[in-house]
XYZ file of C-alpha atoms in Angstrom:
384
model
C 0.000 0.000 0.000
C 0.954 3.626 -0.524
C -0.600 6.809 0.816
C -0.186 10.336 -0.535
C -0.772 12.793 2.317
C -1.420 16.545 2.431
C -2.260 16.991 -1.234
C -4.146 19.556 -3.260
C -5.847 16.977 -5.463
C -7.166 18.018 -8.860
C -9.406 15.060 -9.618
C -10.283 16.545 -13.066
C -13.782 15.060 -12.964
C -14.856 15.922 -9.390
C -13.163 19.202 -8.613
C -10.291 19.924 -6.231
C -9.987 18.093 -2.914
C -7.594 18.910 -0.089
C -6.623 15.588 1.447
C -5.055 12.174 0.977
C -5.037 9.321 -1.531
C -4.739 5.691 -0.473
C -3.378 3.256 -3.062
C -3.581 -0.525 -2.938
C -2.587 -3.112 -5.560
C -1.921 -0.406 -8.123
C -5.397 1.118 -7.796
C -6.828 4.147 -6.012
C -8.621 2.738 -2.969
C -9.706 5.858 -1.091
C -9.676 9.637 -1.418
C -10.404 11.866 1.564
C -9.202 13.879 4.513
C -6.895 12.451 7.202
C -7.010 8.865 5.970
C -5.764 6.561 8.736
C -3.285 3.985 7.459
C -1.283 1.161 9.095
C 2.237 1.982 10.268
C 3.856 -0.191 7.597
C 2.247 1.729 4.715
C 4.648 3.910 2.739
C 3.649 7.559 2.976
C 4.476 10.224 0.405
C 4.045 13.737 1.777
C 2.774 16.035 -0.975
C 3.447 19.045 1.266
C 0.264 20.827 0.130
C 1.479 20.695 -3.474
C -0.628 20.064 -6.572
C -1.534 16.471 -7.349
C -2.889 15.583 -10.800
C -3.672 12.371 -12.640
C -0.856 11.303 -14.926
C -1.034 13.141 -18.228
C -1.916 11.301 -21.440
C -0.631 11.933 -24.957
C -2.982 10.257 -27.443
C -0.738 10.524 -30.520
C 3.009 9.966 -30.425
C 5.676 7.827 -32.013
C 7.632 7.211 -28.801
C 9.915 4.211 -29.198
C 9.218 4.074 -32.945
C 11.770 6.759 -33.766
C 14.328 6.269 -31.030
C 16.149 9.235 -29.609
C 19.536 9.957 -31.171
C 19.533 6.793 -33.315
C 18.959 7.970 -36.877
C 18.011 5.320 -39.444
C 18.732 2.364 -37.150
C 16.160 3.601 -34.649
C 13.535 4.569 -37.239
C 10.861 1.865 -37.271
C 7.696 3.899 -37.830
C 7.135 3.846 -41.602
C 7.202 0.740 -43.808
C 7.613 2.683 -47.065
C 7.395 -0.338 -49.355
C 3.613 -0.614 -49.553
C 0.990 2.099 -48.999
C -1.410 -0.423 -47.412
C -0.041 -2.028 -44.220
C -2.888 -2.513 -41.700
C -1.324 -5.749 -40.461
C 1.607 -3.932 -38.832
C 1.413 -3.345 -35.075
C 3.334 -0.802 -33.036
C 3.865 -3.445 -30.366
C 6.475 -5.032 -32.672
C 8.254 -1.747 -33.440
C 8.524 0.058 -30.101
C 11.735 -0.128 -28.117
C 10.686 0.139 -24.478
C 14.229 1.185 -23.581
C 14.086 4.360 -25.648
C 15.133 7.032 -23.126
C 12.178 9.209 -24.131
C 9.917 7.004 -22.019
C 11.921 8.044 -18.959
C 11.711 11.694 -19.998
C 7.959 11.221 -20.389
C 7.258 10.023 -16.861
C 9.755 12.483 -15.408
C 7.631 15.129 -17.147
C 4.353 13.820 -15.726
C 3.172 11.827 -18.757
C 2.161 8.332 -17.644
C 0.261 6.987 -20.671
C 0.849 7.455 -24.388
C -0.546 6.179 -27.640
C 2.270 5.290 -30.007
C 2.248 3.866 -33.479
C 3.158 4.062 -37.148
C 3.860 7.285 -38.994
C 1.906 8.793 -41.862
C 3.804 7.699 -44.975
C 1.212 5.031 -45.775
C -2.467 5.364 -46.591
C -3.016 2.680 -43.953
C -0.020 2.553 -41.647
C -0.970 -0.020 -39.037
C -2.133 -0.414 -35.470
C -1.615 2.184 -32.713
C -1.356 0.981 -29.112
C -1.772 2.639 -25.721
C 0.891 1.935 -23.133
C 2.205 3.116 -19.799
C 5.492 5.001 -19.984
C 7.307 3.000 -17.285
C 8.810 -0.423 -17.954
C 11.538 -2.270 -19.792
C 9.387 -4.756 -21.741
C 6.639 -3.628 -24.092
C 4.471 -6.653 -23.251
C 4.176 -5.408 -19.655
C 3.529 -1.774 -20.637
C 0.904 -2.150 -23.342
C -2.748 -1.570 -22.452
C -4.486 -2.320 -25.738
C -4.703 -1.576 -29.458
C -6.526 1.752 -29.762
C -6.772 2.579 -33.454
C -5.865 1.936 -37.083
C -3.620 4.661 -38.479
C -4.636 6.134 -41.837
C -3.170 9.211 -43.524
C -4.281 11.883 -45.960
C -2.604 14.855 -47.593
C 1.035 15.470 -48.356
C 2.721 12.571 -46.579
C 1.462 9.575 -48.596
C 1.814 11.644 -51.792
C 5.423 12.561 -51.045
C 6.391 9.061 -49.882
C 5.165 7.268 -53.026
C 4.796 9.962 -55.672
C 8.549 10.515 -55.801
C 8.958 6.809 -56.634
C 6.372 7.003 -59.439
C 4.059 4.796 -57.402
C 0.492 5.287 -56.242
C -0.710 7.411 -54.498
C 0.460 10.548 -56.245
C -2.767 12.449 -55.610
C -5.372 12.870 -52.865
C -7.794 11.066 -55.169
C -5.599 7.970 -55.206
C -5.182 8.048 -51.420
C -8.950 8.003 -50.943
C -9.416 5.368 -53.648
C -6.852 3.019 -52.088
C -8.492 3.382 -48.691
C -11.968 2.723 -50.081
C -10.806 -0.289 -52.080
C -9.131 -1.850 -49.057
C -12.090 -1.240 -46.749
C -14.477 -2.724 -49.304
C -12.291 -5.818 -49.693
C -12.213 -6.109 -45.893
C -16.014 -5.930 -45.794
C -16.288 -8.780 -48.306
C -13.698 -10.782 -46.358
C -15.634 -10.309 -43.109
C -18.902 -11.303 -44.789
C -17.253 -14.476 -46.105
C -15.864 -15.230 -42.630
C -19.331 -14.821 -41.097
C -20.834 -17.120 -43.742
C -18.133 -19.713 -43.041
C -18.764 -19.569 -39.275
C -22.552 -19.773 -39.620
C -22.872 -22.240 -42.508
C -20.971 -25.518 -42.423
C -21.309 -25.823 -46.198
C -19.308 -22.637 -46.811
C -15.577 -22.838 -47.403
C -13.267 -20.830 -45.191
C -11.989 -17.776 -47.098
C -8.283 -17.755 -47.858
C -6.460 -16.074 -44.989
C -5.411 -12.459 -45.649
C -3.485 -10.833 -42.799
C -4.144 -7.299 -44.060
C -7.898 -7.770 -44.249
C -7.943 -9.704 -40.981
C -6.357 -6.703 -39.265
C -9.189 -4.463 -40.448
C -11.983 -6.558 -38.912
C -11.815 -4.695 -35.553
C -12.235 -1.445 -37.501
C -15.314 -2.736 -39.331
C -16.777 -4.001 -36.043
C -16.144 -0.590 -34.420
C -13.874 -2.141 -31.820
C -11.221 0.443 -32.747
C -11.506 3.682 -34.750
C -9.719 4.883 -37.822
C -7.006 7.205 -36.527
C -6.794 9.748 -39.308
C -3.755 11.930 -39.980
C -5.397 15.017 -41.502
C -4.112 18.598 -41.359
C -5.946 20.432 -44.131
C -9.687 21.089 -44.100
C -10.337 19.138 -47.312
C -8.423 16.134 -45.956
C -10.455 16.267 -42.748
C -13.641 16.201 -44.791
C -12.381 13.237 -46.837
C -11.655 11.301 -43.639
C -15.166 12.033 -42.381
C -16.726 11.175 -45.746
C -15.100 7.741 -45.878
C -15.810 6.980 -42.219
C -19.493 7.732 -42.803
C -19.596 5.731 -46.046
C -18.384 2.616 -44.223
C -20.070 3.431 -40.878
C -16.782 3.487 -38.959
C -15.568 5.247 -35.840
C -13.001 7.982 -36.415
C -10.619 10.311 -34.622
C -9.257 13.367 -36.418
C -5.570 13.653 -35.562
C -3.665 16.955 -36.066
C -6.787 18.846 -37.196
C -4.562 21.822 -38.016
C -7.245 23.682 -39.965
C -10.035 22.657 -37.614
C -10.592 26.251 -36.536
C -11.537 27.099 -40.149
C -14.359 24.531 -40.227
C -15.583 24.660 -36.631
C -19.307 24.531 -37.368
C -18.894 21.455 -39.559
C -16.779 19.645 -36.965
C -19.288 20.513 -34.268
C -22.053 18.976 -36.356
C -20.078 15.790 -37.060
C -18.810 15.587 -33.438
C -15.815 13.311 -33.945
C -13.037 13.550 -31.330
C -10.238 15.906 -32.398
C -6.582 15.551 -31.410
C -4.833 18.861 -32.006
C -1.097 19.191 -32.543
C 1.800 19.339 -32.823
C 1.333 23.099 -32.519
C 4.774 23.812 -31.066
C 6.513 23.359 -34.411
C 7.400 25.176 -37.600
C 5.158 25.488 -40.650
C 7.441 23.190 -42.588
C 4.965 22.277 -45.332
C 2.035 23.835 -47.186
C -0.680 22.030 -45.227
C 0.622 23.633 -42.007
C 0.311 27.219 -43.219
C -2.675 27.839 -40.908
C -1.022 26.306 -37.836
C -1.954 28.179 -34.641
C -2.270 27.529 -30.912
C -5.726 29.108 -31.099
C -7.183 25.944 -32.672
C -7.784 23.865 -29.504
C -9.504 26.728 -27.699
C -11.756 27.517 -30.639
C -12.789 23.863 -31.022
C -13.209 23.398 -27.272
C -15.444 26.471 -27.044
C -17.616 24.867 -29.716
C -18.181 21.871 -27.434
C -15.908 19.359 -29.158
C -13.938 16.686 -27.300
C -10.455 18.170 -27.735
C -7.215 16.406 -26.853
C -3.712 17.794 -27.226
C -0.878 15.784 -28.752
C 2.879 16.254 -29.238
C 3.357 13.866 -32.175
C 6.658 13.021 -30.487
C 9.426 13.277 -31.672
C 8.066 16.325 -33.552
C 7.595 17.930 -30.131
C 9.471 16.104 -27.331
C 6.974 14.178 -25.213
C 7.845 15.934 -21.934
C 6.550 19.248 -23.339
C 2.912 18.120 -23.463
C 2.070 20.337 -20.420
C 3.824 23.255 -22.155
C 1.597 22.739 -25.210
C -1.432 22.914 -22.917
C -0.073 26.092 -21.339
C 0.439 27.718 -24.733
C -3.081 26.730 -25.746
C -4.356 28.560 -22.648
C -2.241 31.577 -23.554
C -3.932 31.527 -26.988
C -7.438 31.500 -25.514
C -8.268 27.993 -24.282
C -9.970 27.683 -20.904
C -7.469 26.475 -18.283
C -9.637 23.616 -17.031
C -10.395 22.544 -20.587
C -6.663 22.466 -21.304
C -6.133 20.126 -18.342
C -8.988 17.934 -19.575
C -7.307 17.891 -23.004
C -4.297 16.062 -21.533
C -6.186 13.867 -19.046
C -9.792 12.702 -19.283
C -10.418 13.647 -22.926
C -7.573 11.544 -24.348
C -8.523 8.784 -21.906
C -11.970 8.734 -23.542
C -10.440 8.798 -27.029
C -8.300 5.781 -26.157
C -11.256 3.947 -24.635
C -9.497 3.854 -21.264
C -11.418 6.420 -19.215
C -12.516 3.638 -16.863
C -8.860 3.262 -15.845
C -6.998 6.532 -16.387
C -7.498 10.261 -16.951
C -8.796 11.310 -13.523
C -8.242 10.651 -9.833
C -11.158 8.443 -8.822
C -11.586 5.402 -6.597
C -11.006 2.215 -8.578
C -8.859 3.764 -11.287
C -5.193 3.034 -11.934
C -2.939 4.846 -9.484
C -1.185 6.962 -12.120
C -0.588 10.120 -10.106
C 1.857 13.023 -10.347
C 2.851 15.480 -7.637
C 3.925 18.900 -8.924
C 5.726 21.660 -7.013
C 3.455 24.206 -8.728
C 0.592 24.236 -11.204
C 1.650 22.071 -14.190
C 0.652 24.761 -16.685
C 3.155 27.149 -15.084
C 6.397 26.753 -17.032
C 8.401 27.126 -13.808
C 6.739 24.059 -12.234
C 8.510 20.723 -11.969
C 7.432 17.174 -11.243
C 8.245 16.200 -7.665
C 7.026 12.601 -7.889
C 5.515 10.278 -10.500
C 3.516 7.202 -9.540
C 2.478 4.640 -12.166
C 0.333 1.622 -11.289
C 0.808 2.515 -7.620
C 4.610 2.440 -7.820
C 6.829 5.464 -7.298
C 8.854 5.504 -10.529
C 10.394 8.960 -10.183
C 11.135 11.253 -7.276
C 12.958 14.560 -7.557
């Protein structure tokens, strides 16, 4: 057992509580004032400092592009085939990438990491805790199927005189693959329900798309420009699929449309240069504008584009540009937890949830604040 005493607890979902947190078997057991604990329980004195749930980054490539490694550590894009749904981040992440340590030292306890955006369908994103030395022990679940629109697939394959060279071809390839997956699933259902039907020939690409068709995971769409966002929405609606809009750089230009469609939006990386045409409208005002419209907004670093430990700084800059302070905290806690389908475990300080808790020596959106202690699954993994 572990007990955090004398804390200013920002629960995120139930306001601020001055008191203690009791942790048992990696879970939050009790929250309240002057909790009485046995003498053998380890006590962490928060010294009246801020206590927040561990922050969550819902779109990174941590461990896929390892820090300081160059080509040898680059395992995020399989640029030999624009359609690779059968690839899983769990087989490409190096848990010993030092950026995981920098993440939890910066208060980030859960990330989603996965393939890059060179391919029309890049593969499977996973959610994982940031502490550990073996990916099998860190992974929580597969949370989405990465797809990409816009400049990246065009530039990756167009230069090789391969498809896709246009946005039309990107959409066509995605539609063709989803339709083939639908037929494959229908044949599998017929085989399982009718003993006279032959089993369809195994196809690992189409097999990987079955959870998408069953709405067990969403399409995780890389889309910066407004027209690419609309294409992602159009295809998701055509095939009746769940969708998250990742980057959403021009979301502030189409706010009313996004509000009507009401898909989750993951905004970022905003702390970066406008290095290509589709980023020309990049601004930190986007998350605040979308949040004020009632959308479920999460913030993302797209690590290594923005180093993972600067997720709280991105939230702070969003507040500076007009986002409500509480909404900015939600955008790095409970909102991404909902996007990842893990809000029953993480994203807020509530009884029964994972004990992923961070003690700060000041408010985390104050650039001068530092992490004093990080707890993941009830274990103190970092102490300043």
